[in-house]
Amino acid sequence: MTIGERIGFVTLATTDSYAAGALVLARSLRQTNTVAGLVCLVSSSISEGTRTRLESEFDEVVVVDVLNSNNDAMLTLLKRPELGVTLTKLHCWKLIQYSKMVFLDADTLVIQNIDDLFERDEISAVADCGWPSCFNSGVFVFKPSIDTFNDLIEFAKNEGSFDGGDQGLLNDFFSDWSTKSIDRILPFGYNVHAAATYAYVPAFRRFKDQVKVVHFLGSTKPWSSKNPPQGEFSQFWQLWWSLYESNSKQNSKNDSISQKTSS
Amino acid sequence: MTIGERIGFVTLATTDSYAAGALVLARSLRQTNTVAGLVCLVSSSISEGTRTRLESEFDEVVVVDVLNSNNDAMLTLLKRPELGVTLTKLHCWKLIQYSKMVFLDADTLVIQNIDDLFERDEISAVADCGWPSCFNSGVFVFKPSIDTFNDLIEFAKNEGSFDGGDQGLLNDFFSDWSTKSIDRILPFGYNVHAAATYAYVPAFRRFKDQVKVVHFLGSTKPWSSKNPPQGEFSQFWQLWWSLYESNSKQNSKNDSISQKTSS
Ligand SMILES: O=c1ccn([C@@H]2O[C@H](COP(=O)(O)OP(=O)(O)O)[C@@H](O)[C@H]2O)c(=O)[nH]1
Ligand SMILES: O=c1ccn([C@@H]2O[C@H](COP(=O)(O)OP(=O)(O)O)[C@@H](O)[C@H]2O)c(=O)[nH]1
Ligand SMILES: [Mn+2]
Ligand SMILES: [Mn+2]
């Protein structure tokens, strides 16, 4: 990135549970001394108290439409109610006050500084463990742009999503991800899928120092229970809880360097 | 490849059960009208009858020494102590009568012609679903070379294998696979991991026509039972059996597959 360009991490929370994830994610990012701004997209359904807590951790909390019947263009999509949350994620492309951003799912935890991601181009992401010629949409580098946002919405309307979620949509939209450039295929360490079914334990141990982002994908999230599932990822589950229970005052956003770079 | 250069597919079978896999693999390759030669590496422990059957399906059957990683600790982690023998795979680099080859595990099944793989360079392979910055060593393009073979053996002796099998070794040896060139990262369709735990069903359905090689990795192999596991891959399991039972004069007789696998 060039000096003076604004960079930021952005996540999304449409419920109070996912907001807990977003909160911990922000704390984990602060601990890595990131110089980027932190943005949380929320829906208006989030409680007032939750929103206040998010505001104390993030630089910006942006309320976005759930893209429902208010919007004529979305009427077609109402036949696909599961796409609601998906489309809400797409709002991140509208954050054009930033020149480059990294989207992180609210169920991710950052272990090591990942500011080097801002040197990558749209769209850079990690292979999905289920079908590695697709990328996992829990972590991706993108360039905010109203044009791209509109194209994405149009694409969603016309094509739908092959998996009913944002991942299917984004993979069909950015369909050359796996063939265009090696630089767009991020090392697995940037989005380590913490799901026991995927674990290749010897590789996990061999490349442990390369784990930068842990992604609690699947239906069991850290906020659902204090007891970690068995296996290699229990340590990260515990780390999630210790960050969740830590006092937010020590994570003052006023110390963040993001404001220095945002001028 | 250039006209006049020899190309070949090679697999490995150190037991009569894996030889059943190799047999079916050869038949599946013939069905795709490949122009490449078919080579099977075997250990001397393979029965005479099995070897004769392999000779009727492959262009060459080559007897090799069994190499073993002796890395019991790592194999226990993988819960697959039998995989030490997979280092025997390294012998394929000695087939210098071929200028370019594709190694295929004996538990793979070729669905569509894959001769285009011979246009790729060493080492080209598909991402492993467990840690996608590693490649899965069930399918890979390589260039036979005695120098490379010697380097691999030396490397194995000095460094061992982080997973106790060939995959760990080959990934450490060809450690720039995931960063060097996009052309070396083969589409997932060239090595679709048929393990229920890995399935991303919507992607499987979306990209079904791109499935070229199915890999029955894990501990449950087609030859272990005629009953396919539930799920998307049952059709390929059945295809495996129909190929196994085709031309049955050659392989039924008195030695049923269950007798072979129980030994
Ligand atoms: O009800 C929901 C579901 C999802 N999300 C957001 O969408 C992301 C993707 O969903 P999830 O992480 O549950 O999917 P997975 O990674 O398990 O496939 C979450 O991390 C949240 O940021 C949300 O805000 N509310
Ligand atoms: O006892 C054995 C084990 C393995 N193999 C060969 O090594 C490959 C790798 O082993 P396997 O496919 O069982 O490993 P997986 O793909 O399940 O990890 C097999 O396909 C065979 O070609 C063999 O010949 N004998
Ligand atoms: Mn997620
Ligand atoms: Mn295999």
Coordinates of C-alpha atoms and ligand atoms in Angstrom, one line a residue:
Chain A
M1 CA 0.0 0.0 0.0
T2 CA 1.0 3.6 -0.5
I3 CA 1.4 6.0 2.5
G4 CA -1.8 7.9 3.0
E5 CA -4.0 5.1 1.6
R6 CA -6.5 3.8 4.2
I7 CA -6.5 0.1 5.0
G8 CA -8.9 -1.7 7.2
F9 CA -10.2 -5.0 8.5
V10 CA -14.0 -5.5 8.3
T11 CA -16.3 -8.1 9.8
L12 CA -20.0 -8.6 10.0
A13 CA -22.4 -9.4 12.9
T14 CA -26.1 -9.6 12.4
T15 CA -26.9 -11.2 15.8
D16 CA -25.7 -10.7 19.3
S17 CA -23.9 -14.1 19.2
Y18 CA -21.9 -13.2 16.1
A19 CA -21.2 -9.8 17.7
A20 CA -19.4 -11.7 20.5
G21 CA -17.2 -13.2 17.8
A22 CA -16.6 -9.8 16.3
L23 CA -15.6 -8.4 19.6
V24 CA -13.0 -11.1 20.2
L25 CA -11.8 -10.8 16.7
A26 CA -11.2 -7.0 17.2
R27 CA -9.3 -7.7 20.4
S28 CA -7.2 -10.4 18.7
L29 CA -6.3 -7.9 15.9
R30 CA -5.3 -5.2 18.4
Q31 CA -3.0 -7.6 20.1
T32 CA -1.1 -8.0 16.8
N33 CA -0.5 -4.2 16.7
T34 CA -2.2 -3.8 13.4
V35 CA -1.9 -0.4 11.7
A36 CA -5.2 -0.9 9.9
G37 CA -8.6 0.4 10.9
L38 CA -11.2 -2.0 12.3
V39 CA -14.8 -1.9 10.9
C40 CA -17.8 -3.9 12.0
L41 CA -20.9 -4.1 9.8
V42 CA -24.0 -4.7 11.9
S43 CA -27.7 -5.0 11.2
S44 CA -30.2 -2.8 13.0
S45 CA -31.5 -5.9 14.8
I46 CA -28.4 -5.9 17.1
S47 CA -29.1 -4.7 20.7
E48 CA -28.1 -1.3 21.8
G49 CA -25.7 -2.7 24.5
T50 CA -24.0 -4.9 22.0
R51 CA -23.6 -2.0 19.6
T52 CA -22.0 0.1 22.3
R53 CA -19.6 -2.7 23.2
L54 CA -18.6 -3.0 19.6
E55 CA -18.1 0.7 19.3
S56 CA -15.5 0.6 22.1
E57 CA -13.5 -2.0 20.2
F58 CA -13.9 -1.1 16.6
D59 CA -12.9 2.2 14.9
E60 CA -16.2 2.2 13.0
V61 CA -19.5 0.3 13.5
V62 CA -21.6 0.7 10.3
V63 CA -25.3 -0.3 10.3
V64 CA -26.2 -1.9 7.0
D65 CA -29.5 -2.9 5.4
V66 CA -30.3 -6.6 5.6
L67 CA -31.3 -6.0 2.0
N68 CA -34.9 -7.1 2.3
S69 CA -38.2 -6.2 0.7
N70 CA -37.5 -2.4 1.0
N71 CA -35.3 -2.9 -2.1
D72 CA -37.0 -3.7 -5.3
A73 CA -34.0 -5.3 -6.7
M74 CA -34.0 -7.8 -3.9
L75 CA -37.5 -9.1 -4.4
T76 CA -36.2 -11.9 -6.6
L77 CA -33.9 -12.9 -3.9
L78 CA -36.6 -13.1 -1.3
K79 CA -37.3 -16.5 -2.9
R80 CA -34.0 -17.4 -1.5
P81 CA -34.2 -16.3 2.1
E82 CA -31.0 -17.9 3.1
L83 CA -29.1 -15.4 0.9
G84 CA -30.1 -12.5 3.3
V85 CA -27.0 -12.7 5.4
T86 CA -24.8 -13.4 2.4
L87 CA -25.9 -10.2 0.8
T88 CA -25.2 -8.3 4.0
K89 CA -21.6 -9.4 3.7
L90 CA -21.4 -7.9 0.3
H91 CA -21.9 -4.4 1.9
C92 CA -18.2 -4.4 2.7
W93 CA -17.5 -3.4 -1.0
K94 CA -19.3 -0.1 -0.2
L95 CA -16.7 1.0 2.3
I96 CA -14.9 3.1 -0.3
Q97 CA -13.3 5.3 2.4
Y98 CA -10.8 2.5 2.4
S99 CA -8.6 1.7 -0.6
K100 CA -7.9 -1.9 0.4
M101 CA -9.6 -4.1 3.0
V102 CA -9.5 -7.6 4.4
F103 CA -12.8 -9.2 5.3
L104 CA -12.7 -11.6 8.3
D105 CA -15.7 -13.7 9.4
A106 CA -16.8 -13.0 12.9
D107 CA -15.8 -16.6 13.8
T108 CA -12.1 -16.0 13.1
L109 CA -9.3 -15.3 15.6
V110 CA -6.1 -13.5 14.6
I111 CA -3.0 -15.1 16.1
Q112 CA -0.2 -13.2 14.3
N113 CA 0.0 -9.8 12.5
I114 CA -1.5 -10.1 9.0
D115 CA -1.0 -6.6 7.8
D116 CA 1.0 -8.0 4.9
L117 CA -2.3 -9.0 3.4
F118 CA -2.9 -5.4 2.3
E119 CA -0.2 -5.8 -0.3
R120 CA -2.3 -8.5 -2.1
D121 CA -4.8 -7.8 -4.8
E122 CA -8.6 -8.5 -5.1
I123 CA -9.4 -11.3 -4.7
S124 CA -6.9 -13.1 -2.5
A125 CA -8.0 -15.9 -0.3
V126 CA -7.2 -19.3 1.1
A127 CA -8.3 -22.6 -0.6
D128 CA -11.5 -24.1 0.9
C129 CA -10.7 -27.5 2.4
G130 CA -13.9 -29.0 1.0
W131 CA -13.1 -28.1 -2.6
P132 CA -9.7 -26.5 -2.8
S133 CA -10.2 -25.0 -6.3
C134 CA -12.7 -22.8 -4.5
F135 CA -11.6 -20.2 -1.9
N136 CA -13.0 -20.1 1.6
S137 CA -14.9 -16.8 2.0
G138 CA -14.1 -16.4 5.7
V139 CA -10.9 -14.4 5.0
F140 CA -10.4 -12.4 1.8
V141 CA -8.6 -9.3 0.5
F142 CA -10.7 -7.0 -1.6
K143 CA -10.9 -3.5 -3.0
P144 CA -14.0 -1.5 -2.0
S145 CA -15.9 -0.2 -5.0
I146 CA -19.5 0.7 -5.7
D147 CA -19.3 -0.7 -9.2
T148 CA -18.1 -4.1 -7.9
F149 CA -20.9 -4.0 -5.2
N150 CA -23.5 -3.3 -7.9
D151 CA -22.1 -6.1 -10.1
L152 CA -22.2 -8.5 -7.2
I153 CA -25.8 -7.7 -6.4
E154 CA -26.7 -8.1 -10.1
F155 CA -24.8 -11.3 -10.3
A156 CA -26.6 -12.6 -7.1
K157 CA -29.9 -11.7 -8.6
N158 CA -29.3 -13.5 -11.9
E159 CA -27.2 -16.5 -10.9
G160 CA -28.0 -17.1 -7.2
S161 CA -25.4 -19.0 -5.2
F162 CA -24.5 -22.6 -5.8
D163 CA -24.2 -23.2 -2.0
G164 CA -26.8 -20.8 -0.9
G165 CA -24.2 -18.7 0.8
D166 CA -21.7 -16.0 0.1
Q167 CA -19.0 -18.5 -0.7
G168 CA -20.7 -20.0 -3.7
L169 CA -21.6 -16.5 -5.0
L170 CA -18.1 -15.1 -4.6
N171 CA -16.5 -18.1 -6.1
D172 CA -18.7 -17.9 -9.2
F173 CA -18.2 -14.1 -9.4
F174 CA -14.4 -14.3 -9.0
S175 CA -14.2 -17.5 -11.0
D176 CA -10.5 -17.1 -12.0
W177 CA -9.2 -17.1 -8.4
S178 CA -7.6 -20.5 -8.7
T179 CA -6.0 -20.0 -12.1
K180 CA -5.1 -16.3 -12.4
S181 CA -2.1 -15.7 -10.2
I182 CA -0.2 -17.6 -7.5
D183 CA -0.2 -14.4 -5.4
R184 CA -4.0 -14.6 -4.9
I185 CA -3.8 -18.0 -3.3
L186 CA -3.0 -17.2 0.3
P187 CA -1.1 -19.7 2.5
F188 CA -3.4 -21.9 4.5
G189 CA -2.1 -20.2 7.7
Y190 CA -4.2 -17.2 6.9
N191 CA -7.4 -19.2 7.4
V192 CA -6.8 -22.4 9.2
H193 CA -10.1 -24.2 9.3
A194 CA -10.5 -25.4 12.9
A195 CA -12.8 -28.3 12.2
A196 CA -11.8 -31.6 13.5
T197 CA -13.0 -33.4 10.3
Y198 CA -10.4 -31.5 8.2
A199 CA -7.4 -31.8 10.4
Y200 CA -4.2 -33.2 8.9
V201 CA -2.5 -33.4 12.3
P202 CA 1.1 -33.9 11.2
A203 CA 0.9 -30.9 8.8
F204 CA -0.7 -28.8 11.5
R205 CA 2.2 -29.6 13.9
R206 CA 4.8 -29.1 11.1
F207 CA 3.4 -25.7 10.1
K208 CA 2.2 -24.6 13.5
D209 CA 4.3 -21.4 13.5
Q210 CA 2.6 -20.4 10.2
V211 CA -0.9 -20.3 11.8
K212 CA -2.0 -16.7 11.6
V213 CA -5.8 -16.8 11.5
V214 CA -7.9 -19.6 13.0
H215 CA -11.4 -20.0 11.6
F216 CA -14.0 -21.8 13.7
L217 CA -16.1 -22.7 10.7
G218 CA -19.0 -25.0 10.9
S219 CA -21.9 -25.1 13.3
T220 CA -20.0 -25.3 16.6
K221 CA -18.7 -21.8 17.5
P222 CA -16.6 -20.9 20.5
W223 CA -19.4 -18.7 22.0
S224 CA -21.7 -21.8 22.1
S225 CA -19.7 -23.4 24.9
K226 CA -16.7 -22.9 27.1
N227 CA -15.7 -26.5 26.5
P228 CA -13.4 -26.9 23.5
P229 CA -13.9 -29.9 21.2
Q230 CA -11.1 -32.5 21.5
G231 CA -8.1 -32.0 19.3
E232 CA -5.4 -29.7 18.1
F233 CA -7.7 -26.6 18.1
S234 CA -8.7 -26.6 21.7
Q235 CA -5.9 -24.2 22.5
F236 CA -7.4 -21.6 20.2
W237 CA -10.8 -22.2 21.6
Q238 CA -9.4 -21.4 25.0
L239 CA -7.6 -18.3 23.6
W240 CA -10.9 -17.2 22.3
W241 CA -12.5 -17.4 25.7
S242 CA -9.6 -15.7 27.5
L243 CA -9.9 -12.8 25.0
Y244 CA -13.7 -12.7 25.5
E245 CA -13.3 -12.5 29.2
S246 CA -10.5 -10.0 29.2
N247 CA -11.3 -6.4 30.2
S248 CA -11.9 -4.3 27.1
K249 CA -10.2 -1.2 28.7
Q250 CA -6.8 -2.6 28.1
N251 CA -7.6 -2.7 24.4
S252 CA -8.1 1.0 24.0
K253 CA -8.6 1.9 20.4
N254 CA -7.2 5.3 21.0
D255 CA -3.7 3.8 21.1
S256 CA -4.2 2.3 17.6
I257 CA -2.0 3.6 14.9
S258 CA -4.8 3.2 12.4
Q259 CA -5.7 6.9 12.9
K260 CA -2.2 8.0 12.1
T261 CA -2.3 6.3 8.8
S262 CA -5.8 7.4 8.0
S263 CA -5.0 11.0 7.6
Chain B
M1 CA 5.4 -32.9 -24.8
T2 CA 7.4 -33.3 -27.9
I3 CA 6.7 -36.1 -30.4
G4 CA 8.9 -39.0 -29.8
E5 CA 9.2 -38.4 -26.0
R6 CA 7.8 -41.2 -23.9
I7 CA 5.1 -40.4 -21.4
G8 CA 3.6 -42.8 -18.9
F9 CA 1.3 -43.2 -15.9
V10 CA 2.8 -45.1 -13.0
T11 CA 1.3 -46.6 -9.8
L12 CA 2.4 -48.8 -7.0
A13 CA 1.2 -52.0 -5.4
T14 CA 3.1 -53.7 -2.6
T15 CA 0.2 -56.0 -1.6
D16 CA -2.4 -58.1 -3.4
S17 CA -5.2 -55.7 -2.2
Y18 CA -3.5 -52.6 -3.6
A19 CA -2.8 -54.6 -6.8
A20 CA -6.6 -54.9 -7.2
G21 CA -6.7 -51.1 -7.1
A22 CA -3.9 -50.9 -9.6
L23 CA -5.7 -53.3 -11.9
V24 CA -8.9 -51.2 -11.9
L25 CA -6.9 -48.0 -12.3
A26 CA -5.3 -49.4 -15.4
R27 CA -8.7 -50.3 -16.9
S28 CA -10.0 -46.9 -16.1
L29 CA -7.1 -45.3 -17.9
R30 CA -7.5 -47.5 -20.9
Q31 CA -11.2 -46.5 -21.1
T32 CA -10.1 -42.8 -21.5
N33 CA -8.0 -43.8 -24.6
T34 CA -4.8 -42.5 -23.1
V35 CA -1.8 -42.5 -25.4
A36 CA 0.6 -42.8 -22.5
G37 CA 2.3 -46.0 -21.3
L38 CA 1.1 -47.7 -18.1
V39 CA 3.6 -48.8 -15.5
C40 CA 3.0 -50.6 -12.2
L41 CA 5.7 -50.8 -9.5
V42 CA 5.3 -53.9 -7.4
S43 CA 7.3 -55.4 -4.5
S44 CA 8.5 -58.9 -4.6
S45 CA 6.0 -59.9 -1.9
I46 CA 3.2 -59.8 -4.5
S47 CA 1.8 -63.2 -5.5
E48 CA 2.7 -64.7 -8.9
G49 CA -1.0 -64.8 -10.0
T50 CA -1.4 -61.1 -9.1
R51 CA 1.7 -60.2 -11.0
T52 CA 0.5 -62.1 -14.1
R53 CA -2.8 -60.3 -14.0
L54 CA -1.1 -56.9 -13.7
E55 CA 1.1 -57.8 -16.6
S56 CA -2.0 -58.3 -18.8
E57 CA -3.2 -54.8 -18.0
F58 CA 0.0 -52.7 -17.7
D59 CA 2.6 -52.1 -20.4
E60 CA 5.3 -52.7 -17.7
V61 CA 5.4 -54.3 -14.3
V62 CA 8.6 -53.3 -12.4
V63 CA 9.7 -55.1 -9.2
V64 CA 11.2 -52.6 -6.7
D65 CA 12.6 -52.8 -3.1
V66 CA 10.3 -51.7 -0.3
L67 CA 11.5 -48.5 1.3
N68 CA 10.2 -47.6 4.8
S69 CA 10.3 -44.4 6.7
N70 CA 10.7 -46.2 10.1
N71 CA 9.0 -43.1 11.5
D72 CA 6.6 -44.9 13.8
A73 CA 5.8 -41.9 15.9
M74 CA 4.4 -39.9 13.0
L75 CA 2.5 -42.8 11.5
T76 CA 0.8 -43.4 14.8
L77 CA -0.4 -39.8 14.7
L78 CA -1.8 -40.4 11.3
K79 CA -3.3 -43.7 12.7
R80 CA -2.1 -45.4 9.5
P81 CA 1.1 -47.3 10.4
E82 CA 1.0 -49.1 7.1
L83 CA 1.8 -45.9 5.2
G84 CA 5.6 -46.1 5.8
V85 CA 5.7 -48.3 2.8
T86 CA 4.5 -45.5 0.6
L87 CA 8.1 -44.2 0.5
T88 CA 8.5 -47.1 -2.0
K89 CA 6.7 -44.6 -4.3
L90 CA 10.0 -42.8 -4.7
H91 CA 11.2 -45.5 -7.1
C92 CA 9.1 -43.9 -9.8
W93 CA 11.8 -41.3 -10.3
K94 CA 14.1 -44.1 -11.6
L95 CA 11.9 -44.8 -14.7
I96 CA 14.1 -42.7 -16.9
Q97 CA 13.0 -44.4 -20.0
Y98 CA 10.1 -41.9 -19.7
S99 CA 10.7 -38.2 -20.1
K100 CA 7.5 -37.2 -18.2
M101 CA 5.2 -39.2 -16.0
V102 CA 2.2 -38.9 -13.8
F103 CA 2.1 -40.9 -10.6
L104 CA -1.4 -42.2 -9.5
D105 CA -2.1 -43.9 -6.2
A106 CA -3.5 -47.4 -6.6
D107 CA -6.7 -46.2 -4.9
T108 CA -7.5 -43.7 -7.7
L109 CA -10.0 -44.1 -10.5
V110 CA -9.7 -42.1 -13.7
I111 CA -13.0 -40.8 -15.0
Q112 CA -12.0 -38.6 -17.9
N113 CA -8.8 -38.4 -20.1
I114 CA -6.0 -36.7 -18.3
D115 CA -3.2 -36.8 -20.9
D116 CA -3.1 -33.0 -20.7
L117 CA -1.2 -33.4 -17.4
F118 CA 1.9 -34.3 -19.4
E119 CA 2.2 -30.7 -20.4
R120 CA 2.7 -29.7 -16.8
D121 CA 6.1 -29.4 -15.1
E122 CA 7.5 -31.2 -12.0
I123 CA 6.0 -31.0 -9.5
S124 CA 2.3 -30.4 -10.3
A125 CA -0.3 -31.7 -8.0
V126 CA -3.6 -30.9 -6.3
A127 CA -4.0 -29.2 -2.9
D128 CA -4.5 -31.6 0.0
C129 CA -7.8 -31.0 1.7
G130 CA -6.3 -31.3 5.2
W131 CA -3.7 -28.6 4.7
P132 CA -4.2 -27.0 1.2
S133 CA -0.7 -25.4 1.2
C134 CA 0.5 -29.0 0.9
F135 CA -0.2 -31.0 -2.2
N136 CA -1.8 -34.4 -2.0
S137 CA 0.7 -37.0 -3.2
G138 CA -1.9 -39.4 -4.7
V139 CA -1.6 -37.7 -8.1
F140 CA 1.4 -35.8 -9.3
V141 CA 3.3 -34.9 -12.4
F142 CA 7.1 -35.5 -12.3
K143 CA 10.2 -36.0 -14.4
P144 CA 12.1 -39.2 -13.9
S145 CA 15.7 -38.6 -13.0
I146 CA 18.3 -40.6 -11.1
D147 CA 19.7 -37.4 -9.6
T148 CA 16.3 -36.5 -8.2
F149 CA 15.8 -40.0 -6.9
N150 CA 19.1 -39.9 -5.1
D151 CA 18.4 -36.5 -3.7
L152 CA 15.0 -37.7 -2.4
I153 CA 16.5 -40.7 -0.7
E154 CA 19.2 -38.5 0.9
F155 CA 16.5 -36.0 2.0
A156 CA 14.4 -38.8 3.4
K157 CA 17.4 -40.1 5.4
N158 CA 18.4 -36.7 6.8
E159 CA 15.0 -35.1 7.3
G160 CA 12.6 -38.0 7.6
S161 CA 9.0 -37.3 6.7
F162 CA 6.8 -35.1 8.9
D163 CA 3.8 -37.4 8.4
G164 CA 5.8 -40.6 8.1
G165 CA 4.7 -41.1 4.5
D166 CA 5.6 -40.0 1.1
Q167 CA 3.3 -36.9 1.2
G168 CA 5.2 -35.3 4.1
L169 CA 8.6 -36.0 2.4
L170 CA 7.6 -34.8 -1.0
N171 CA 6.1 -31.6 0.3
D172 CA 9.2 -30.8 2.3
F173 CA 11.4 -31.6 -0.7
F174 CA 9.3 -29.7 -3.2
S175 CA 8.6 -27.0 -0.7
D176 CA 7.9 -24.2 -3.2
W177 CA 4.9 -26.0 -4.8
S178 CA 2.3 -23.7 -3.3
T179 CA 4.2 -20.5 -4.2
K180 CA 6.2 -21.0 -7.4
S181 CA 3.7 -21.1 -10.2
I182 CA 0.0 -21.2 -10.6
D183 CA 0.4 -23.9 -13.3
R184 CA 1.7 -26.4 -10.7
I185 CA -1.5 -26.2 -8.7
L186 CA -3.8 -28.6 -10.5
P187 CA -7.5 -28.1 -10.4
F188 CA -9.2 -30.2 -7.7
G189 CA -10.9 -32.3 -10.4
Y190 CA -7.6 -34.1 -11.0
N191 CA -7.7 -35.6 -7.5
V192 CA -11.1 -35.4 -5.9
H193 CA -10.7 -36.7 -2.4
A194 CA -13.6 -39.2 -2.0
A195 CA -13.8 -39.1 1.8
A196 CA -17.1 -38.2 3.3
T197 CA -15.5 -36.0 5.9
Y198 CA -14.1 -33.7 3.3
A199 CA -17.1 -33.3 1.0
Y200 CA -18.4 -29.8 0.2
V201 CA -21.5 -31.2 -1.4
P202 CA -22.7 -28.1 -3.2
A203 CA -19.3 -27.6 -4.8
F204 CA -19.2 -31.2 -5.8
R205 CA -22.5 -30.9 -7.6
R206 CA -21.6 -27.6 -9.2
F207 CA -18.3 -28.9 -10.5
K208 CA -19.3 -32.5 -11.2
D209 CA -18.3 -32.3 -14.9
Q210 CA -14.8 -31.4 -13.8
V211 CA -14.2 -34.6 -11.9
K212 CA -11.4 -36.4 -13.7
V213 CA -9.8 -38.5 -11.0
V214 CA -11.5 -39.8 -7.9
H215 CA -9.2 -40.7 -5.0
F216 CA -10.5 -43.1 -2.4
L217 CA -8.1 -41.9 0.3
G218 CA -8.4 -42.9 3.9
S219 CA -8.7 -46.3 5.5
T220 CA -11.8 -47.5 3.6
K221 CA -11.0 -48.6 0.1
P222 CA -13.3 -49.9 -2.5
W223 CA -11.8 -53.4 -2.4
S224 CA -12.6 -53.7 1.3
S225 CA -16.4 -53.9 0.6
K226 CA -18.9 -53.9 -2.2
N227 CA -21.1 -51.6 -0.2
P228 CA -20.3 -48.0 -0.9
P229 CA -20.3 -45.5 2.0
Q230 CA -23.3 -43.1 1.9
G231 CA -22.9 -39.9 0.0
E232 CA -21.9 -38.4 -3.2
F233 CA -19.1 -40.8 -4.0
S234 CA -21.1 -44.0 -3.9
Q235 CA -21.5 -43.8 -7.7
F236 CA -17.7 -44.0 -8.1
W237 CA -17.4 -46.8 -5.7
Q238 CA -19.9 -48.7 -7.9
L239 CA -17.9 -47.8 -11.0
W240 CA -14.8 -49.2 -9.3
W241 CA -16.6 -52.5 -8.8
S242 CA -18.0 -52.7 -12.2
L243 CA -14.5 -52.2 -13.6
Y244 CA -13.1 -54.7 -11.2
E245 CA -15.7 -57.3 -12.3
S246 CA -15.4 -56.6 -16.0
N247 CA -13.3 -59.1 -17.9
S248 CA -13.9 -61.3 -14.9
K249 CA -12.3 -64.4 -16.4
Q250 CA -9.0 -62.7 -15.7
N251 CA -9.6 -62.0 -12.0
S252 CA -12.4 -64.1 -10.5
K253 CA -11.3 -67.8 -10.5
N254 CA -10.7 -69.0 -7.0
D255 CA -9.2 -65.9 -5.5
S256 CA -12.0 -63.5 -4.5
I257 CA -11.0 -60.1 -3.4
S258 CA -12.2 -60.7 0.1
Q259 CA -9.7 -63.6 0.5
K260 CA -7.0 -61.3 -0.7
T261 CA -7.7 -58.5 1.6
S262 CA -8.0 -60.8 4.6
S263 CA -4.5 -62.1 4.3
Ligands
LIG1 O1 -26.6 -15.2 11.4 C1 -25.5 -14.9 11.0 C2 -24.7 -15.7 10.2 C3 -23.5 -15.3 9.7 N1 -23.0 -14.0 10.0 C4 -21.7 -13.5 9.5 O2 -21.4 -14.3 8.3 C5 -20.2 -15.0 8.6 C6 -20.3 -16.4 7.9 O3 -21.1 -17.3 8.6 P1 -20.4 -18.5 9.5 O4 -19.0 -18.0 10.0 O5 -21.3 -19.0 10.5 O6 -20.2 -19.6 8.3 P2 -19.0 -20.7 8.3 O7 -17.7 -20.0 8.3 O8 -19.2 -21.6 9.5 O9 -19.3 -21.4 7.0 C7 -20.1 -15.1 10.1 O10 -18.8 -15.3 10.6 C8 -20.6 -13.7 10.5 O11 -19.6 -12.7 10.2 C9 -23.8 -13.1 10.8 O12 -23.4 -12.0 11.0 N2 -25.0 -13.6 11.2
LIG2 O1 0.5 -51.2 1.9 C1 0.5 -50.4 0.9 C2 0.2 -49.0 1.2 C3 0.2 -48.2 0.1 N1 0.6 -48.6 -1.1 C4 0.7 -47.6 -2.3 O2 0.8 -46.3 -1.7 C5 -0.3 -45.5 -2.1 C6 -0.7 -44.6 -0.9 O3 -1.3 -45.2 0.1 P1 -2.9 -45.0 0.3 O4 -3.5 -44.7 -1.0 O5 -3.4 -46.1 1.2 O6 -2.9 -43.6 1.2 P2 -4.0 -42.5 1.3 O7 -4.2 -42.0 -0.1 O8 -5.3 -43.2 1.8 O9 -3.5 -41.5 2.2 C7 -1.4 -46.5 -2.4 O10 -2.4 -46.0 -3.2 C8 -0.6 -47.6 -3.1 O11 -0.3 -47.2 -4.4 C9 1.0 -49.9 -1.4 O12 1.3 -50.3 -2.5 N2 0.9 -50.8 -0.3
MN3 MN -17.0 -18.5 9.4
MN4 MN -4.4 -43.0 -1.9

